[in-house]
Tab-separated table of C-alpha atoms in Angstrom:
chain	number	residue	atom	x	y	z
Q	8	MET	CA	22.397	-9.258	4.128
Q	9	THR	CA	18.595	-9.860	4.078
Q	10	PRO	CA	17.875	-13.671	3.645
Q	11	PRO	CA	15.553	-14.675	0.561
Q	12	TRP	CA	11.909	-14.808	1.203
Q	13	THR	CA	11.803	-12.903	4.565
Q	14	ALA	CA	9.157	-10.144	4.910
Q	15	GLY	CA	8.984	-6.796	6.346
Q	16	VAL	CA	5.535	-4.448	6.466
Q	17	GLU	CA	5.477	-0.682	6.683
Q	18	GLN	CA	2.364	0.812	7.573
Q	19	GLU	CA	1.315	4.362	7.094
Q	20	PHE	CA	-1.410	5.839	9.290
Q	21	LEU	CA	-3.437	9.114	9.319
Q	22	LEU	CA	-3.678	10.959	12.486
Q	23	VAL	CA	-7.004	12.196	13.807
Q	24	ASP	CA	-8.591	14.319	16.470
Q	25	PRO	CA	-10.806	12.460	18.881
Q	26	GLU	CA	-13.418	14.732	18.761
Q	27	SER	CA	-13.741	16.038	15.278
Q	28	ARG	CA	-12.411	13.102	13.551
Q	29	ARG	CA	-10.283	15.381	11.322
Q	30	PRO	CA	-6.900	14.890	10.592
Q	31	VAL	CA	-4.211	16.946	13.021
Q	32	PRO	CA	-0.799	17.461	12.554
Q	33	LEU	CA	0.889	15.650	15.697
Q	34	ALA	CA	3.227	13.389	13.861
Q	35	GLU	CA	6.145	14.564	15.910
Q	36	SER	CA	4.401	14.622	19.133
Q	37	VAL	CA	3.276	10.836	18.377
Q	38	ALA	CA	6.758	10.056	17.264
Q	39	GLN	CA	8.135	11.417	20.696
Q	40	HIS	CA	5.964	9.364	22.754
Q	41	ALA	CA	6.878	6.246	20.587
Q	42	GLY	CA	10.453	6.600	21.436
Q	43	THR	CA	12.704	4.011	19.804
Q	44	SER	CA	11.782	0.506	20.649
Q	45	LEU	CA	10.063	0.300	17.479
Q	46	ASP	CA	11.168	1.773	13.481
Q	47	VAL	CA	8.841	4.633	13.597
Q	48	GLN	CA	9.151	7.277	10.930
Q	49	ARG	CA	7.581	10.309	9.783
Q	50	GLU	CA	5.823	10.946	6.695
Q	51	LEU	CA	4.990	13.310	3.963
Q	52	THR	CA	2.706	15.360	5.963
Q	53	PRO	CA	2.580	15.763	9.715
Q	54	PHE	CA	-0.789	14.578	9.599
Q	55	GLN	CA	0.658	10.913	8.992
Q	56	ILE	CA	2.834	8.235	10.942
Q	57	GLU	CA	4.620	5.214	9.422
Q	58	VAL	CA	5.823	2.147	11.451
Q	59	ALA	CA	8.153	-0.954	9.850
Q	60	THR	CA	8.118	-4.443	11.484
Q	61	PRO	CA	11.405	-5.817	11.516
Q	62	VAL	CA	12.486	-8.677	8.993
Q	63	CYS	CA	10.551	-11.643	9.829
Q	64	ALA	CA	11.135	-15.083	9.155
Q	65	THR	CA	8.153	-16.972	9.909
Q	66	ALA	CA	4.232	-15.883	9.202
Q	67	GLU	CA	3.530	-16.010	13.028
Q	68	GLU	CA	6.564	-13.295	13.404
Q	69	LEU	CA	5.112	-11.253	11.097
Q	70	ALA	CA	1.592	-11.308	12.409
Q	71	GLU	CA	2.860	-10.640	15.874
Q	72	GLN	CA	4.989	-7.523	14.488
Q	73	VAL	CA	2.096	-5.995	12.293
Q	74	MET	CA	-0.031	-6.032	15.304
Q	75	LEU	CA	2.391	-5.174	17.600
Q	76	GLY	CA	3.190	-1.785	15.317
Q	77	ARG	CA	-0.455	-0.754	15.495
Q	78	ALA	CA	-0.948	-1.597	19.361
Q	79	HIS	CA	2.140	0.710	20.054
Q	80	LEU	CA	1.500	3.632	17.705
Q	81	ALA	CA	-2.237	3.849	18.602
Q	82	LYS	CA	-0.878	4.219	22.812
Q	83	ALA	CA	1.635	6.933	21.505
Q	84	ALA	CA	-1.116	8.721	19.482
Q	85	HIS	CA	-3.505	8.427	22.238
Q	86	ALA	CA	-0.962	9.868	24.523
Q	87	ALA	CA	-0.205	12.664	21.980
Q	88	GLY	CA	-3.848	13.500	22.163
Q	89	CYS	CA	-4.937	11.865	18.865
Q	90	ARG	CA	-6.173	8.688	17.398
Q	91	LEU	CA	-4.468	6.453	14.821
Q	92	LEU	CA	-6.476	5.935	11.856
Q	93	ALA	CA	-6.188	2.800	9.203
Q	94	SER	CA	-7.861	4.733	6.206
Q	95	ALA	CA	-5.962	5.636	3.350
Q	96	VAL	CA	-7.363	8.760	2.964
Q	97	PRO	CA	-9.039	11.121	5.295
Q	98	PRO	CA	-13.100	10.305	5.535
Q	99	ILE	CA	-13.388	13.603	7.210
Q	100	GLY	CA	-11.532	17.075	6.547
Q	101	THR	CA	-8.410	17.493	4.229
Q	102	LEU	CA	-4.467	17.282	5.372
Q	103	GLY	CA	-4.284	20.975	4.300
Q	104	PRO	CA	-1.713	22.815	2.001
Q	105	PRO	CA	1.865	21.418	2.255
Q	106	PRO	CA	3.445	22.515	5.271
Q	107	ASP	CA	6.271	24.826	5.513
Q	108	THR	CA	9.714	22.971	6.487
Q	109	ASP	CA	13.208	23.186	6.426
Q	110	ASP	CA	13.954	19.778	4.904
Q	111	VAL	CA	15.668	20.472	1.680
Q	112	ARG	CA	14.707	17.723	0.080
Q	113	TYR	CA	11.049	18.286	0.555
Q	114	ARG	CA	11.451	22.051	-0.697
Q	115	LEU	CA	13.069	20.526	-3.856
Q	116	MET	CA	9.953	18.118	-4.547
Q	117	ARG	CA	7.817	21.246	-3.775
Q	118	TYR	CA	10.037	23.109	-6.487
Q	119	SER	CA	9.962	20.203	-9.036
Q	120	HIS	CA	6.666	18.864	-8.725
Q	121	ARG	CA	4.619	21.987	-7.719
Q	122	LYS	CA	0.801	21.362	-7.087
Q	123	VAL	CA	1.199	17.790	-7.799
Q	124	ILE	CA	2.861	17.408	-4.274
Q	125	GLY	CA	-0.628	18.755	-2.288
Q	126	GLY	CA	-2.971	16.371	-1.140
Q	127	GLN	CA	-0.295	13.476	-1.301
Q	128	GLY	CA	-1.029	12.662	2.304
Q	129	VAL	CA	-2.301	9.645	1.659
Q	130	CYS	CA	-1.408	6.139	3.481
Q	131	GLY	CA	-0.365	2.858	1.735
Q	132	MET	CA	1.361	-0.175	2.755
Q	133	HIS	CA	4.625	-1.318	1.511
Q	134	VAL	CA	6.037	-5.352	1.418
Q	135	HIS	CA	9.602	-5.962	1.217
Q	136	VAL	CA	10.497	-9.606	0.685
Q	137	GLY	CA	14.190	-10.785	0.647
Q	138	VAL	CA	15.630	-11.637	-2.632
Q	139	PRO	CA	18.784	-13.066	-3.700
Q	140	ASP	CA	19.626	-10.370	-6.074
Q	141	ARG	CA	18.398	-7.292	-7.943
Q	142	ASP	CA	17.838	-9.881	-10.936
Q	143	VAL	CA	14.977	-11.727	-8.905
Q	144	ALA	CA	13.874	-8.793	-7.672
Q	145	VAL	CA	13.185	-7.428	-11.602
Q	146	ARG	CA	12.178	-10.859	-12.419
Q	147	VAL	CA	9.379	-10.922	-9.341
Q	148	SER	CA	8.569	-7.276	-10.545
Q	149	ASN	CA	8.007	-8.448	-14.355
Q	150	ALA	CA	5.972	-11.545	-12.799
Q	151	LEU	CA	3.897	-9.634	-10.637
Q	152	ARG	CA	2.357	-6.557	-12.916
Q	153	PRO	CA	-0.355	-8.317	-14.214
Q	154	TRP	CA	-1.628	-8.837	-10.806
Q	155	LEU	CA	-0.956	-5.710	-9.224
Q	156	PRO	CA	-4.489	-4.669	-10.168
Q	157	THR	CA	-5.844	-7.682	-7.880
Q	158	LEU	CA	-3.671	-6.731	-4.723
Q	159	LEU	CA	-5.166	-3.046	-5.306
Q	160	ALA	CA	-8.367	-4.366	-5.489
Q	161	LEU	CA	-8.006	-6.622	-2.335
Q	162	SER	CA	-6.422	-3.816	-0.425
Q	163	ALA	CA	-8.695	-0.865	-1.112
Q	164	ASN	CA	-9.844	1.064	1.839
Q	165	SER	CA	-10.390	4.545	0.527
Q	166	PRO	CA	-13.896	5.189	-0.604
Q	167	ILE	CA	-14.745	8.475	1.164
Q	168	GLU	CA	-12.936	11.714	1.027
Q	169	GLN	CA	-14.639	15.306	2.633
Q	170	ALA	CA	-17.539	13.079	3.864
Q	171	GLU	CA	-18.478	12.282	0.345
Q	172	ASP	CA	-18.390	9.044	-1.341
Q	173	THR	CA	-15.605	9.484	-4.227
Q	174	GLY	CA	-17.555	6.283	-6.287
Q	175	TYR	CA	-14.041	4.688	-6.066
Q	176	ALA	CA	-13.053	1.839	-3.883
Q	177	SER	CA	-9.365	3.056	-3.628
Q	178	TRP	CA	-9.333	6.412	-4.108
Q	179	ARG	CA	-5.564	7.083	-2.620
Q	180	SER	CA	-4.508	5.285	-5.928
Q	181	VAL	CA	-6.209	7.662	-8.127
Q	182	VAL	CA	-4.602	10.346	-5.996
Q	183	TRP	CA	-1.114	8.949	-6.076
Q	184	SER	CA	-1.350	8.370	-9.938
Q	185	ARG	CA	-0.318	12.250	-10.168
Q	186	TRP	CA	2.968	11.650	-9.802
Q	187	PRO	CA	5.149	10.845	-12.976
Q	188	ILE	CA	6.924	7.493	-11.836
Q	189	SER	CA	3.967	5.822	-10.086
Q	190	GLY	CA	1.961	2.673	-11.269
Q	191	PRO	CA	2.948	-0.275	-12.799
Q	192	PRO	CA	6.769	-0.388	-13.708
Q	193	PRO	CA	7.886	-1.385	-17.070
Q	194	HIS	CA	8.764	-4.911	-18.220
Q	195	LEU	CA	12.591	-4.898	-17.637
Q	196	GLU	CA	15.160	-7.355	-18.268
Q	197	SER	CA	17.614	-6.964	-15.322
Q	198	GLY	CA	18.870	-4.894	-12.619
Q	199	ASP	CA	21.249	-3.048	-14.361
Q	200	GLU	CA	18.527	-2.052	-17.047
Q	201	TYR	CA	16.632	-0.898	-13.731
Q	202	ASP	CA	19.324	1.101	-12.746
Q	203	ARG	CA	19.996	2.549	-16.166
Q	204	LEU	CA	16.728	3.834	-16.440
Q	205	VAL	CA	16.648	5.405	-12.985
Q	206	SER	CA	19.610	7.132	-13.967
Q	207	ALA	CA	18.347	8.310	-17.217
Q	208	LEU	CA	15.085	9.502	-15.271
Q	209	GLU	CA	17.041	11.523	-12.559
Q	210	SER	CA	18.985	13.192	-15.568
Q	211	THR	CA	15.582	14.163	-16.632
Q	212	GLU	CA	14.916	15.750	-13.100
Q	213	VAL	CA	11.581	14.050	-13.094
Q	214	LEU	CA	13.052	12.308	-10.240
Q	215	LEU	CA	14.950	13.924	-7.583
Q	216	ASP	CA	16.826	10.500	-6.537
Q	217	ALA	CA	16.011	6.839	-6.796
Q	218	GLY	CA	13.773	6.961	-3.749
Q	219	MET	CA	11.159	9.133	-5.992
Q	220	VAL	CA	10.418	5.855	-7.859
Q	221	TYR	CA	7.088	5.587	-6.953
Q	222	TRP	CA	6.125	2.196	-9.287
Q	223	ASP	CA	4.176	-0.133	-7.250
Q	224	VAL	CA	7.125	-2.821	-7.235
Q	225	ARG	CA	10.309	-1.770	-7.377
Q	226	PRO	CA	13.669	-3.440	-6.419
Q	227	SER	CA	14.368	-1.631	-2.702
Q	228	ALA	CA	16.837	1.667	-3.020
Q	229	GLN	CA	17.902	0.752	0.489
Q	230	HIS	CA	17.628	-2.971	1.060
Q	231	PRO	CA	17.987	-6.334	-0.507
Q	232	THR	CA	14.744	-6.844	-1.293
Q	233	VAL	CA	11.767	-6.207	-3.991
Q	234	GLU	CA	9.314	-3.540	-2.273
Q	235	VAL	CA	5.767	-3.964	-3.637
Q	236	ARG	CA	3.824	-0.733	-2.737
Q	237	VAL	CA	0.547	-1.016	-4.691
Q	238	SER	CA	-1.628	-1.212	-1.391
Q	239	ASP	CA	-4.051	1.211	0.317
Q	240	ILE	CA	-3.478	0.867	4.190
Q	241	PRO	CA	-5.830	-2.127	5.178
Q	242	MET	CA	-8.002	-1.222	8.057
Q	243	THR	CA	-6.858	-4.221	10.399
Q	244	ALA	CA	-4.101	-5.909	11.230
Q	245	ARG	CA	-5.481	-9.605	9.642
Q	246	GLU	CA	-5.989	-7.777	6.245
Q	247	ALA	CA	-2.368	-6.375	6.306
Q	248	VAL	CA	-0.993	-10.122	7.204
Q	249	VAL	CA	-2.566	-11.487	4.456
Q	250	ILE	CA	-1.443	-9.363	1.768
Q	251	ALA	CA	1.875	-9.446	2.976
Q	252	GLU	CA	1.803	-13.442	2.915
Q	253	ILE	CA	0.106	-13.364	-0.622
Q	254	ILE	CA	3.250	-11.353	-1.968
Q	255	ARG	CA	5.826	-13.174	-0.146
Q	256	ALA	CA	4.565	-16.535	-1.674
Q	257	PHE	CA	4.245	-14.856	-4.809
Q	258	ALA	CA	7.778	-13.502	-5.141
Q	259	ARG	CA	8.906	-17.430	-3.962
Q	260	THR	CA	7.059	-18.892	-6.738
Q	261	ALA	CA	7.787	-16.264	-9.290
Q	262	ALA	CA	11.512	-16.514	-8.447
Q	263	ASP	CA	11.062	-20.422	-9.654
Q	264	THR	CA	9.328	-20.072	-12.748
Q	265	GLY	CA	10.293	-19.009	-16.488
Q	266	ASP	CA	9.987	-15.853	-18.049
Q	267	ALA	CA	6.979	-13.647	-16.762
Q	268	GLU	CA	3.967	-13.403	-18.785
Q	269	ARG	CA	3.610	-9.830	-20.781
Q	270	VAL	CA	0.495	-8.028	-20.743
Q	271	ASN	CA	-0.222	-4.804	-22.809
Q	272	ASP	CA	0.211	-1.541	-21.093
Q	273	VAL	CA	-2.939	-0.171	-21.905
Q	274	LEU	CA	-4.973	-3.128	-20.838
Q	275	LEU	CA	-2.817	-2.963	-17.581
Q	276	ARG	CA	-3.836	0.536	-16.963
Q	277	ALA	CA	-7.571	0.011	-17.597
Q	278	ALA	CA	-7.041	-3.350	-15.184
Q	279	TYR	CA	-5.707	-0.400	-12.718
Q	280	TRP	CA	-8.504	2.012	-13.141
Q	281	ARG	CA	-11.366	-0.623	-13.040
Q	282	ALA	CA	-9.393	-2.220	-9.403
Q	283	ALA	CA	-9.546	1.488	-8.258
Q	284	ARG	CA	-12.836	1.913	-9.111
Q	285	ASP	CA	-14.477	-1.349	-8.036
Q	286	GLY	CA	-12.266	-2.948	-5.899
Q	287	VAL	CA	-12.604	-6.709	-4.751
Q	288	ASP	CA	-16.259	-6.682	-4.761
Q	289	GLY	CA	-16.892	-5.760	-8.074
Q	290	LEU	CA	-15.815	-7.009	-11.593
Q	291	ALA	CA	-12.136	-6.757	-12.783
Q	292	VAL	CA	-10.115	-6.424	-15.894
Q	293	ASP	CA	-7.914	-9.394	-17.019
Q	294	PRO	CA	-5.004	-7.626	-18.557
Q	295	ARG	CA	-4.087	-10.965	-20.196
Q	296	THR	CA	-7.213	-11.073	-22.162
Q	297	GLY	CA	-8.934	-7.405	-21.813
Q	298	ASN	CA	-12.412	-9.583	-20.473
Q	299	LEU	CA	-14.003	-8.322	-17.564
Q	300	VAL	CA	-14.231	-11.268	-14.718
Q	301	PRO	CA	-15.527	-11.327	-11.303
Q	302	ALA	CA	-12.525	-9.661	-9.093
Q	303	ARG	CA	-12.771	-12.249	-6.882
Q	304	HIS	CA	-12.027	-15.081	-9.281
Q	305	ARG	CA	-8.885	-13.300	-10.347
Q	306	LEU	CA	-7.696	-13.276	-6.507
Q	307	ALA	CA	-8.622	-16.925	-6.245
Q	308	GLU	CA	-6.443	-17.791	-9.313
Q	309	LEU	CA	-3.740	-15.506	-7.557
Q	310	VAL	CA	-3.937	-17.728	-4.323
Q	311	ALA	CA	-3.784	-20.955	-6.222
Q	312	TRP	CA	-0.802	-19.884	-8.302
Q	313	CYS	CA	1.197	-19.378	-5.217
Q	314	GLY	CA	-0.550	-22.073	-3.064
Q	315	ASN	CA	2.308	-24.047	-2.412
Q	316	ALA	CA	4.478	-21.532	-1.291
Q	317	LEU	CA	1.820	-20.206	1.114
Q	318	ARG	CA	1.471	-23.756	2.415
Q	319	ASP	CA	5.066	-24.143	3.179
Q	320	ALA	CA	5.303	-20.739	4.905
Q	321	GLY	CA	2.146	-21.959	7.227
Q	322	ALA	CA	0.154	-19.199	5.755
Q	323	LEU	CA	-2.319	-20.691	3.155
Q	324	SER	CA	-5.396	-21.268	6.079
Q	325	THR	CA	-5.075	-17.707	7.180
Q	326	VAL	CA	-5.575	-16.619	3.699
Q	327	GLU	CA	-8.016	-19.013	2.698
Q	328	ASP	CA	-10.138	-18.489	6.004
Q	329	HIS	CA	-9.450	-14.789	5.030
Q	330	LEU	CA	-11.119	-14.887	1.336
Q	331	GLY	CA	-14.192	-16.557	3.217
Q	332	TRP	CA	-14.624	-14.205	5.545
Q	333	LEU	CA	-14.412	-11.170	2.718
Q	334	ASP	CA	-17.881	-13.179	1.324
Q	335	SER	CA	-19.228	-11.958	4.498
Q	336	HIS	CA	-17.921	-8.870	5.321
Q	337	GLY	CA	-16.401	-7.144	2.404
Q	338	SER	CA	-13.552	-5.346	1.931
Q	339	GLY	CA	-12.156	-2.250	3.667
Q	340	ALA	CA	-14.051	-0.039	1.029
Q	341	ALA	CA	-17.268	-1.965	1.350
Q	342	ARG	CA	-17.234	-1.791	5.265
Q	343	GLN	CA	-16.542	1.799	4.752
Q	344	ARG	CA	-19.287	2.588	2.786
Q	345	ARG	CA	-21.704	0.671	4.735
Q	346	ALA	CA	-20.688	2.474	8.142
Q	347	PHE	CA	-20.868	5.737	5.762
Q	348	GLY	CA	-24.612	4.809	5.138
Q	349	SER	CA	-27.609	5.578	3.193
Q	350	SER	CA	-28.076	8.935	5.760
Q	351	PRO	CA	-23.997	9.912	5.501
Q	352	ASP	CA	-22.563	9.607	8.851
Q	353	ALA	CA	-18.732	10.180	8.493
Q	354	ARG	CA	-18.013	10.318	12.345
Q	355	ARG	CA	-19.644	7.028	12.549
Q	356	LEU	CA	-17.304	5.671	10.087
Q	357	VAL	CA	-14.550	6.925	11.261
Q	358	ASP	CA	-15.304	5.527	14.800
Q	359	LEU	CA	-15.861	2.065	12.707
Q	360	VAL	CA	-12.226	2.279	11.207
Q	361	LEU	CA	-10.595	3.662	14.461
Q	362	ALA	CA	-11.857	0.525	16.564
Q	363	GLU	CA	-10.935	-2.027	13.434
Q	364	THR	CA	-7.468	-0.431	13.369
Q	365	VAL	CA	-6.190	-1.834	16.583
Q	366	ASP	CA	-8.479	-4.891	16.740
Q	367	GLU	CA	-6.076	-7.602	17.680
Q	368	ALA	CA	-8.521	-10.278	17.030
Q	369	PHE	CA	-6.765	-12.292	14.455
């Protein structure tokens, strides 16, 4: 049984050629070099690799494990002849067509969802927080709905695709939204209602199984956790830890509050779109009012709301320091754009992200 308010982080990365900086299908080789000392998993395409932390009780342990996972995978990638890249979409090149595979589930997905599955080799970060039961997981999910666009904006790290500026801070979230069960979940009353809804979706064949529930927050299908899946893979370990600690603190705070404030689904979708386009460096839609406000104001409000839980976890100073750091350096999307430059050099951009992926300065 996972204790309440522990955290675990799953980080997805691209594998790129050190010369061309384009994605290379070497996940199997990287996984073999990584061995079994850490939880390393293949992803949807052979151009991607994932590493998951163990269950972490403290902020110090989580920070250590997030950095250890990156360093371990980076060494394995180097041994396999490629490099580990913390960008949510490939800045140069493409992931190619869906690869042939003998995996039965993948073949069923390709049959049922057809061209949607193409180009879905994008990289996110999933944060699991231990909760007492599935009803608490749903309560946290309901409370988090208005704040999912803020977390998306904070994590945005995918503005450049195929050496072109997409005009979005998080192009990954736009690509991922093609799945029929994605984005913000509905407001639900209980874990049982969630299970009934998923069962109905499976009967329609929109889902092959519960693992294809791609909502940005959901009760985990395998673990006694609430799983938050809204984030791009952050460029740095520091950013990954800050986002994870905000999510953990939010879950703990939401579990102790009353009924979650409901927001209009149309306004919430509008807030998602604005967050994907502008990130944390622009304006945001407040889904409670429909008004445009600075995205940093929404972020500051989120941190203040769960500040006591952040302080109790020993993570408040780290989060507050990072908010100040953002003022000087900008988000991952902003830093990618600066490296891309007015005379676009996507190789320089990839080199920046490669260096930041395994930078252990914290």
